[in-house]
């Protein structure tokens, strides 16, 4: 008997050793590079983000105030930043006053051209001349993999700077001060809506859109879905505890193993098992995957990043919706002014028609003049109905954005040509990384994709799981609470990992890597799109402003020609055709001026949105 016990103990010890060695070998095979994890592909770096905005893409500019082109600055010599308000003195000391006068005249011309945008500098400064880290050129570049501690912020996404245009001075938009009467900020994106738009009717419409727009409500529910996903992921690395109870009955064959065992055993002294055999069970089970590779926590962090990205996505849609409401509002004002212009033109033409009829009655005119004036009046009356239809459609576009059924839109009655919004301040391109909600959303998506790669990589490693259970089990209810005899429990520790046929895991890992590269390139594209939008809209604001000034001069000349032609026609010194042409050209010029003004106001609104303004 003693030898038998020793043999049993030795056998158990050897079994434990074999189990430990097997676990170590299997774990080593799974953890070591023998896992054959595919190599991680890296994203190609993007071009460096410029330090300043290039107005007109560096083309030669023209100022209508001076009637001449703006020449290249300082013959291609960049200014040294020895002082923020002056450049270094020229080498020719004797000609300093003349150079200063020429520089002052050039600066005055540039200020008149870029008004209401004030330029502090017109050449690109070296990145070493500034102490502001935000002014250093950064661009979305190669983010290989992002773990739970890696956050691809604007400074983490970098690429090599390109010096292709370092020696070519171009007109740029550096940090700009605001016009008088407006809060001085580095970028107009920091201005709230009620300061940038000073029209109370427009502010009221925007507030109604923020409260009633259905698209924003849909996005709010998507945010809730993302939040619920984060909540669900947060429970995956915590223990799962279940509680259950059951009852059953079983009849085993006497010719089976279970039946034969029941015949030999006694449930109680002198009492065998009942037949059929009842079974009552009450117990709790615990299952817990120990997150030794941070797989589950990285999955939760990825869901959290997507939740934050969904919030930024909603903020971006808010900025777009604000811009659409404002753009439609100013379009509606333009239609109102076009209608007023058309009605005034009809009045003038009806007056000319009466003169033509009077001259015909007096024998000084012909029926042809009456017919031509009458046809022109009918044409403009027809155009008036078309404009009224366009007003209805513009109102309903606003009503749709506000989430309400068709109704009149309250609006201001202003002189549209002289309507101006607050001056724009572009700031620095690097500020777009903080101000643009779509860039922040793309940044969150890059972080989430990097975490997904870490999750997919962790699937190559073994997972450690703990399973345990405790409960009460008896064939009779009166024995169920008779502990410890009715007590049952178990505990299991599992180490399971992939060994053969990892194709699905490798495919998931490669797909996660591809999705990560997509997120990086999407981030680069978003930054590039934002920068181009700012340059396009800021340039459009200035070019259209100058076009409006020229068209005003054209309109003044045409209005004078209409008065002159009408007086000459009354005195029989001009033909009716000259009056018709003068009136038609004046109306077309005013209509085109209103349309150009509408495009300029739309550019201001879109530039405000492109800079990141209008969000929360």
XYZ file of C-alpha atoms in Angstrom:
616
model
C 0.000 0.000 0.000
C 2.821 2.419 0.895
C 4.612 1.755 -2.375
C 1.384 2.291 -4.248
C 0.919 5.739 -2.661
C 4.508 6.703 -3.503
C 4.003 5.573 -7.070
C 0.820 7.608 -7.329
C 2.518 10.739 -5.935
C 5.447 10.365 -8.318
C 3.091 9.905 -11.254
C 1.188 13.065 -10.323
C 4.409 15.050 -9.991
C 5.580 13.896 -13.410
C 2.198 14.809 -14.889
C 2.449 18.319 -13.458
C 5.960 18.714 -14.852
C 4.847 17.533 -18.282
C 1.914 19.965 -18.207
C 4.175 22.880 -17.241
C 6.734 22.032 -19.923
C 3.999 21.674 -22.541
C 2.495 25.021 -21.568
C 5.897 26.720 -21.776
C 6.658 25.171 -25.169
C 3.272 26.047 -26.623
C 3.453 29.575 -25.245
C 6.946 30.054 -26.653
C 5.860 28.838 -30.074
C 2.970 31.263 -30.048
C 4.745 34.301 -28.650
C 8.086 34.120 -30.452
C 8.488 35.482 -34.020
C 7.434 32.057 -35.183
C 3.919 33.526 -35.192
C 4.774 34.779 -38.703
C 3.039 38.124 -38.271
C 3.032 39.976 -41.621
C 5.189 43.074 -41.910
C 3.405 46.340 -41.217
C 3.156 48.634 -44.236
C 3.931 52.311 -43.724
C 2.163 55.313 -45.211
C 3.957 57.578 -47.641
C 4.698 61.028 -46.206
C 2.721 63.986 -47.478
C 4.040 67.356 -48.544
C 4.796 69.722 -45.687
C 2.000 72.066 -44.659
C 2.877 75.616 -45.805
C 3.604 78.215 -43.156
C 1.353 80.802 -44.804
C -1.514 81.059 -47.268
C -0.503 81.967 -50.822
C -2.968 84.477 -52.260
C -3.694 84.107 -55.988
C -1.249 81.159 -55.986
C 1.626 83.641 -56.236
C 0.442 85.175 -59.516
C 1.092 88.837 -60.337
C -1.632 90.904 -58.712
C -3.458 93.927 -60.069
C -4.918 96.782 -58.051
C -7.793 98.827 -59.449
C -6.968 101.692 -57.072
C -3.564 102.234 -58.704
C -4.512 100.844 -62.112
C -1.277 98.853 -62.341
C 0.205 95.506 -61.500
C 1.837 94.843 -58.142
C 5.452 93.987 -58.907
C 7.501 91.304 -57.239
C 8.574 92.347 -53.799
C 12.148 93.471 -53.162
C 13.302 91.798 -56.385
C 13.024 88.387 -54.779
C 14.897 89.217 -51.565
C 13.205 87.858 -48.429
C 12.964 90.155 -45.456
C 15.000 89.411 -42.340
C 12.847 89.224 -39.240
C 14.984 91.526 -37.088
C 11.860 93.426 -36.166
C 8.244 92.449 -36.688
C 7.402 95.901 -38.087
C 10.442 96.634 -40.275
C 12.957 94.965 -42.551
C 16.736 95.318 -42.578
C 18.212 98.528 -43.925
C 19.352 98.463 -47.572
C 23.030 98.223 -48.383
C 23.019 101.627 -50.103
C 22.855 104.007 -47.148
C 22.669 107.085 -49.358
C 19.490 105.893 -50.991
C 17.751 104.847 -47.779
C 15.154 107.605 -47.909
C 14.284 106.869 -51.512
C 13.985 103.149 -50.812
C 11.834 103.853 -47.771
C 9.535 106.077 -49.823
C 9.272 103.427 -52.538
C 8.591 100.747 -49.929
C 5.935 102.908 -48.290
C 4.222 103.499 -51.626
C 4.293 99.776 -52.384
C 2.904 98.930 -48.962
C 0.126 101.492 -49.417
C -0.827 99.940 -52.748
C -0.838 96.473 -51.231
C -2.971 97.607 -48.298
C -5.478 99.136 -50.681
C -5.514 95.919 -52.691
C -5.910 93.556 -49.766
C -8.413 95.708 -47.865
C -10.226 94.695 -45.681
C -7.408 92.153 -45.189
C -4.302 93.707 -43.646
C -0.949 92.158 -44.444
C 1.840 92.228 -41.887
C 4.440 90.577 -44.125
C 4.632 89.683 -47.787
C 7.498 87.199 -47.942
C 7.926 83.765 -46.468
C 10.056 83.854 -43.318
C 12.424 81.080 -42.349
C 11.087 78.605 -39.832
C 14.043 79.331 -37.556
C 13.028 82.987 -37.240
C 9.960 82.236 -35.201
C 9.461 81.067 -31.672
C 5.922 79.895 -32.272
C 5.895 76.110 -32.663
C 2.610 76.297 -34.579
C 4.350 78.217 -37.364
C 6.671 75.349 -38.215
C 5.628 73.516 -41.347
C 3.909 70.286 -40.502
C 1.875 68.019 -42.658
C 0.099 64.741 -42.312
C 2.708 62.089 -42.932
C 3.540 58.517 -42.214
C 1.946 57.144 -39.099
C 3.025 53.524 -39.009
C 1.040 52.212 -36.099
C -0.807 53.847 -33.266
C -1.084 52.106 -29.944
C -3.096 53.020 -26.943
C -0.523 55.636 -25.915
C -0.042 57.022 -29.404
C -2.169 59.978 -30.410
C -1.493 61.305 -33.917
C -1.810 64.990 -33.171
C -0.785 67.740 -35.537
C 2.839 67.487 -34.398
C 2.964 63.700 -34.682
C 1.974 63.618 -38.340
C 5.045 65.022 -40.016
C 6.895 64.868 -43.299
C 9.998 66.316 -44.861
C 9.673 69.959 -45.913
C 10.035 70.855 -49.565
C 12.084 73.871 -50.572
C 10.975 74.124 -54.193
C 9.631 77.655 -53.746
C 11.911 78.818 -50.950
C 13.637 81.409 -53.141
C 10.513 82.714 -54.862
C 8.757 85.524 -52.970
C 4.998 85.320 -53.360
C 2.159 87.316 -51.838
C 1.001 85.432 -48.750
C -1.446 85.759 -45.894
C 0.487 85.656 -42.597
C -1.111 86.279 -39.185
C -3.479 89.194 -39.822
C -4.939 91.746 -37.466
C -8.640 92.389 -37.620
C -10.209 95.634 -38.712
C -11.258 98.196 -36.151
C -14.440 97.335 -34.342
C -13.817 93.591 -34.427
C -12.166 91.532 -31.734
C -8.496 90.977 -32.535
C -7.945 87.238 -32.975
C -5.424 85.175 -34.909
C -8.128 83.516 -36.992
C -11.717 84.438 -37.764
C -12.653 80.869 -36.839
C -12.455 81.931 -33.197
C -15.212 84.498 -33.679
C -18.644 83.271 -32.527
C -21.583 83.404 -34.890
C -23.268 86.403 -33.303
C -20.098 88.452 -33.784
C -19.268 87.416 -37.326
C -22.859 87.762 -38.574
C -24.384 90.997 -37.285
C -27.801 90.413 -38.884
C -30.346 89.472 -36.175
C -32.621 87.812 -38.742
C -29.792 85.559 -39.924
C -28.761 84.706 -36.351
C -32.361 83.730 -35.600
C -32.507 81.468 -38.654
C -29.232 79.777 -37.689
C -30.483 79.138 -34.159
C -33.688 77.614 -35.541
C -31.642 75.386 -37.849
C -29.485 74.178 -34.962
C -32.628 73.188 -33.086
C -34.772 71.769 -35.892
C -32.481 70.396 -38.595
C -33.161 66.678 -39.105
C -29.650 65.871 -40.271
C -28.217 67.130 -36.993
C -30.713 64.980 -35.111
C -29.648 61.937 -37.125
C -26.007 62.665 -36.349
C -26.858 63.034 -32.661
C -28.265 59.503 -32.689
C -25.145 58.247 -34.456
C -23.131 59.754 -31.613
C -25.319 57.853 -29.155
C -24.660 54.649 -31.101
C -20.913 55.270 -30.918
C -21.199 55.980 -27.208
C -23.049 52.698 -26.680
C -20.307 50.897 -28.582
C -17.733 52.318 -26.168
C -19.875 51.189 -23.244
C -20.126 47.685 -24.702
C -16.381 47.456 -25.327
C -15.644 48.528 -21.767
C -17.318 45.369 -20.470
C -15.349 42.899 -22.559
C -12.234 42.971 -20.365
C -14.241 42.633 -17.153
C -15.439 39.312 -15.678
C -18.743 37.909 -16.915
C -20.848 36.498 -14.073
C -24.020 34.508 -14.742
C -26.510 33.077 -12.280
C -28.754 30.175 -13.103
C -31.030 27.497 -11.722
C -32.342 24.320 -13.231
C -34.322 21.177 -12.601
C -34.483 17.939 -14.540
C -35.206 14.241 -14.445
C -33.252 11.345 -15.907
C -33.763 7.605 -16.291
C -30.622 5.621 -17.019
C -30.573 2.114 -18.442
C -29.436 -0.623 -16.090
C -27.256 -1.917 -18.909
C -25.418 1.404 -19.200
C -22.532 2.660 -17.182
C -24.578 5.282 -15.348
C -27.333 2.814 -14.519
C -24.888 0.188 -13.269
C -23.137 2.741 -11.061
C -26.429 3.920 -9.571
C -27.261 0.323 -8.599
C -24.002 -0.018 -6.701
C -24.162 3.339 -4.891
C -26.402 4.611 -2.116
C -27.776 8.113 -1.897
C -28.165 7.722 1.885
C -27.452 4.917 4.366
C -29.706 2.084 3.405
C -31.299 4.050 0.601
C -30.516 3.917 -3.086
C -31.045 6.446 -5.818
C -34.632 7.018 -6.866
C -35.690 5.951 -10.302
C -36.143 8.057 -12.370
C -33.489 10.367 -10.911
C -34.439 14.050 -10.314
C -31.758 16.750 -10.530
C -31.900 20.227 -8.962
C -29.169 22.834 -9.508
C -28.522 26.431 -8.410
C -25.199 28.020 -9.306
C -23.123 30.936 -10.555
C -20.534 30.862 -13.338
C -17.653 33.257 -13.959
C -15.735 33.673 -17.223
C -12.947 36.187 -17.609
C -10.471 36.711 -20.413
C -7.360 38.211 -18.873
C -6.315 41.054 -21.173
C -2.586 40.341 -21.053
C -1.934 41.840 -24.530
C -4.231 44.883 -24.138
C -6.350 43.544 -26.978
C -9.665 44.330 -25.323
C -8.565 47.684 -23.912
C -7.243 48.757 -27.307
C -10.584 47.788 -28.832
C -12.331 49.992 -26.286
C -9.908 52.851 -26.983
C -10.567 52.513 -30.719
C -14.308 52.707 -30.086
C -13.723 55.757 -27.904
C -11.743 57.439 -30.689
C -14.547 56.751 -33.138
C -17.019 58.207 -30.672
C -14.935 61.376 -30.445
C -14.649 61.364 -34.232
C -18.425 61.139 -34.605
C -18.775 64.195 -32.377
C -16.268 66.087 -34.497
C -18.140 64.950 -37.592
C -21.322 66.472 -36.224
C -19.454 69.704 -35.453
C -18.257 69.837 -39.048
C -21.795 69.336 -40.344
C -22.861 72.186 -38.040
C -20.310 74.490 -39.688
C -21.491 73.420 -43.131
C -25.129 73.931 -42.197
C -24.403 77.399 -40.783
C -22.625 78.292 -44.022
C -25.520 76.949 -46.118
C -28.097 78.927 -44.134
C -26.043 82.123 -44.405
C -25.322 81.590 -48.099
C -29.004 80.936 -48.861
C -29.978 83.982 -46.794
C -27.702 86.306 -48.761
C -28.885 84.680 -51.983
C -32.440 85.523 -50.930
C -31.431 89.142 -50.301
C -29.846 89.178 -53.759
C -33.111 88.012 -55.338
C -34.963 90.760 -53.458
C -32.590 93.377 -54.843
C -32.778 91.930 -58.336
C -36.556 92.166 -58.107
C -36.323 95.787 -56.941
C -33.928 96.576 -59.786
C -36.266 94.987 -62.294
C -39.259 96.921 -60.970
C -37.350 100.218 -61.175
C -36.295 99.358 -64.719
C -39.901 98.602 -65.639
C -40.952 102.000 -64.272
C -38.277 103.737 -66.349
C -39.247 101.817 -69.468
C -42.960 102.497 -68.948
C -42.111 106.196 -68.715
C -40.149 105.924 -71.965
C -43.112 104.070 -73.493
C -45.439 106.955 -72.608
C -42.998 109.402 -74.174
C -42.878 107.302 -77.353
C -46.683 107.223 -77.505
C -46.857 110.989 -76.983
C -44.307 111.609 -79.729
C -46.249 109.342 -82.065
C -49.477 111.196 -81.302
C -47.703 114.473 -82.018
C -46.410 113.152 -85.318
C -42.791 113.188 -84.143
C -42.394 109.436 -83.683
C -43.248 106.085 -85.210
C -45.177 102.993 -84.178
C -41.937 101.020 -84.229
C -40.579 102.892 -81.209
C -43.806 102.239 -79.298
C -43.676 98.535 -80.141
C -40.022 98.168 -79.133
C -40.547 99.889 -75.772
C -43.684 97.837 -75.142
C -41.854 94.584 -75.949
C -39.055 95.517 -73.546
C -41.578 96.200 -70.771
C -43.281 92.838 -71.345
C -39.930 91.045 -71.308
C -38.998 92.510 -67.933
C -42.452 91.786 -66.529
C -41.939 88.142 -67.493
C -38.498 88.115 -65.855
C -40.066 89.509 -62.699
C -42.253 86.411 -62.361
C -39.228 84.164 -62.790
C -37.390 86.009 -60.018
C -40.420 85.649 -57.769
C -40.272 81.883 -58.352
C -36.562 81.894 -57.483
C -37.396 83.729 -54.252
C -39.892 81.014 -53.321
C -37.320 78.292 -53.978
C -34.638 80.138 -51.995
C -37.027 80.530 -49.061
C -37.844 76.832 -49.149
C -34.163 75.908 -49.177
C -33.850 77.805 -45.920
C -37.058 76.236 -44.596
C -35.664 72.781 -45.341
C -32.456 73.535 -43.449
C -34.548 74.785 -40.537
C -36.640 71.612 -40.559
C -39.962 73.351 -41.164
C -42.597 73.404 -43.870
C -42.742 76.208 -46.491
C -43.409 79.633 -45.069
C -42.102 83.178 -45.615
C -38.598 83.855 -44.341
C -38.085 87.022 -42.343
C -35.146 88.995 -43.632
C -33.607 92.427 -43.549
C -34.190 95.112 -46.144
C -30.742 96.460 -46.998
C -28.866 98.076 -49.832
C -27.344 94.866 -51.087
C -24.466 96.398 -53.001
C -23.131 98.130 -49.881
C -23.626 95.115 -47.597
C -20.362 94.029 -45.978
C -19.506 91.391 -43.407
C -16.759 91.546 -40.827
C -13.188 91.469 -42.052
C -11.581 88.057 -42.347
C -8.415 86.955 -40.596
C -6.819 83.837 -42.034
C -4.270 83.165 -39.317
C -1.761 80.382 -39.954
C -2.362 77.143 -41.865
C -1.293 75.162 -38.799
C -4.303 76.584 -36.941
C -6.566 74.616 -39.272
C -5.451 71.456 -37.471
C -7.148 72.735 -34.323
C -10.019 74.747 -35.817
C -11.375 72.415 -38.514
C -13.689 69.749 -37.126
C -13.251 67.481 -40.165
C -9.475 67.463 -39.619
C -9.973 66.592 -35.975
C -12.358 63.822 -37.018
C -9.809 62.434 -39.478
C -7.193 62.596 -36.724
C -9.406 60.536 -34.413
C -9.959 58.030 -37.207
C -6.195 57.648 -37.653
C -5.840 56.929 -33.944
C -8.704 54.416 -34.040
C -7.226 52.649 -37.071
C -3.858 52.356 -35.325
C -5.528 50.798 -32.309
C -7.365 48.370 -34.583
C -3.985 47.230 -35.894
C -2.841 46.537 -32.335
C -6.029 44.558 -31.693
C -5.514 42.488 -34.844
C -1.877 41.877 -33.904
C -2.844 40.631 -30.453
C -4.902 37.849 -32.036
C -1.657 36.117 -33.026
C -0.823 35.648 -29.340
C -2.433 33.155 -26.936
C -5.364 34.310 -24.863
C -5.540 33.544 -21.165
C -9.002 32.748 -19.848
C -10.372 31.919 -16.438
C -13.572 29.943 -15.957
C -15.074 29.053 -12.593
C -18.392 27.995 -11.128
C -19.968 27.389 -7.737
C -23.413 26.110 -6.796
C -25.640 23.588 -5.069
C -26.738 20.306 -6.631
C -28.973 17.516 -5.254
C -31.520 14.946 -6.415
C -33.967 16.099 -3.745
C -34.931 19.618 -2.771
C -34.524 18.870 0.940
C -30.841 18.022 0.363
C -30.151 21.127 -1.780
C -29.181 23.306 1.186
C -27.316 20.545 3.010
C -23.830 21.937 2.673
C -21.052 21.083 2.198
C -22.396 17.786 0.832
C -24.476 19.520 -1.909
C -21.798 22.122 -2.718
C -20.178 21.939 -6.165
C -17.474 24.139 -7.706
C -14.893 24.145 -10.470
C -12.093 26.392 -11.736
C -10.221 26.275 -15.049
C -7.373 28.372 -16.441
C -7.039 28.202 -20.241
C -4.144 29.305 -22.429
C -5.299 29.054 -26.034
C -3.659 30.429 -29.134
C -3.554 29.860 -32.888
C -0.949 27.384 -34.102
C -1.877 26.094 -37.570
C -3.911 27.785 -40.333
C -3.744 31.461 -39.359
C -5.047 32.726 -42.669
C -8.115 34.414 -41.217
C -6.035 36.149 -38.535
C -3.439 37.275 -41.086
C -6.170 38.560 -43.390
C -7.744 40.550 -40.558
C -4.349 41.994 -39.645
C -3.561 43.012 -43.227
C -7.043 44.499 -43.606
C -6.576 46.510 -40.412
C -3.235 47.760 -41.743
C -4.864 48.749 -45.051
C -7.658 50.540 -43.184
C -4.999 52.374 -41.191
C -3.287 53.558 -44.371
C -6.661 54.660 -45.704
C -7.228 56.708 -42.548
C -3.792 58.325 -42.862
C -4.288 59.230 -46.508
C -7.773 60.489 -45.720
C -6.242 62.728 -43.047
C -3.680 64.039 -45.532
C -6.409 64.663 -48.102
C -8.597 66.426 -45.536
C -5.769 68.787 -44.558
C -4.984 69.490 -48.220
C -8.649 70.122 -49.008
C -9.006 72.485 -46.051
C -5.938 74.496 -47.061
C -7.069 74.794 -50.684
C -10.568 75.825 -49.598
C -9.152 78.649 -47.477
C -6.907 79.900 -50.292
C -9.708 79.705 -52.874
C -12.295 81.512 -50.770
C -9.918 84.150 -49.394
C -8.657 84.894 -52.901
C -12.208 84.989 -54.232
C -13.244 87.476 -51.551
C -10.522 89.913 -52.584
C -10.809 89.483 -56.346
C -14.583 89.872 -56.258
C -14.259 92.901 -53.997
C -12.160 94.642 -56.616
C -14.500 93.488 -59.372
C -17.425 95.036 -57.473
C -15.629 98.372 -57.192
C -15.011 98.409 -60.942
C -18.595 97.387 -61.705
C -19.845 100.228 -59.500
C -17.952 102.669 -61.698
C -19.404 100.978 -64.776
C -22.914 101.217 -63.330
C -22.494 104.900 -62.516
C -21.470 105.599 -66.106
C -24.418 103.606 -67.470
C -26.892 105.399 -65.187
C -25.588 108.713 -66.466
C -25.912 107.468 -70.047
C -29.560 106.506 -69.430
C -30.358 109.993 -68.163
C -28.565 111.548 -71.114
C -30.254 109.281 -73.659
C -33.697 109.922 -72.148
C -33.246 113.688 -72.297
C -31.964 113.546 -75.857
C -34.874 111.300 -76.842
C -37.384 113.729 -75.354
C -35.805 116.547 -77.365
C -35.757 114.430 -80.537
C -31.979 114.442 -80.591
C -31.539 110.678 -80.076
C -33.162 107.574 -81.479
C -35.287 105.245 -79.356
C -32.770 102.451 -79.983
C -30.127 104.344 -78.031
C -32.515 104.720 -75.094
C -33.411 101.017 -75.208
C -29.778 99.940 -75.320
C -28.804 102.283 -72.498
C -31.631 101.056 -70.265
C -30.933 97.414 -71.050
C -27.196 97.733 -70.423
C -27.820 99.559 -67.147
C -30.179 96.852 -65.925
C -27.814 94.066 -66.980
C -24.900 95.801 -65.272
C -26.861 96.197 -62.034
C -28.008 92.574 -62.178
C -24.450 91.412 -62.753
C -23.244 93.624 -59.909
C -25.787 92.060 -57.556
C -24.738 88.574 -58.670
C -21.066 89.414 -58.148
C -21.851 90.780 -54.699
C -23.730 87.584 -53.890
C -20.706 85.528 -54.942
C -18.443 87.668 -52.776
C -20.674 87.293 -49.713
C -20.863 83.550 -50.340
C -17.064 83.474 -50.511
C -16.838 85.307 -47.169
C -19.249 82.832 -45.583
C -17.434 79.844 -47.052
C -14.060 81.245 -46.016
C -15.363 81.585 -42.455
C -16.486 77.965 -42.597
C -13.239 76.811 -44.246
C -11.239 78.398 -41.429
C -13.297 76.376 -38.953
C -15.792 79.022 -37.888
C -19.412 78.400 -37.089
C -18.896 75.292 -34.962
C -18.877 74.595 -31.252
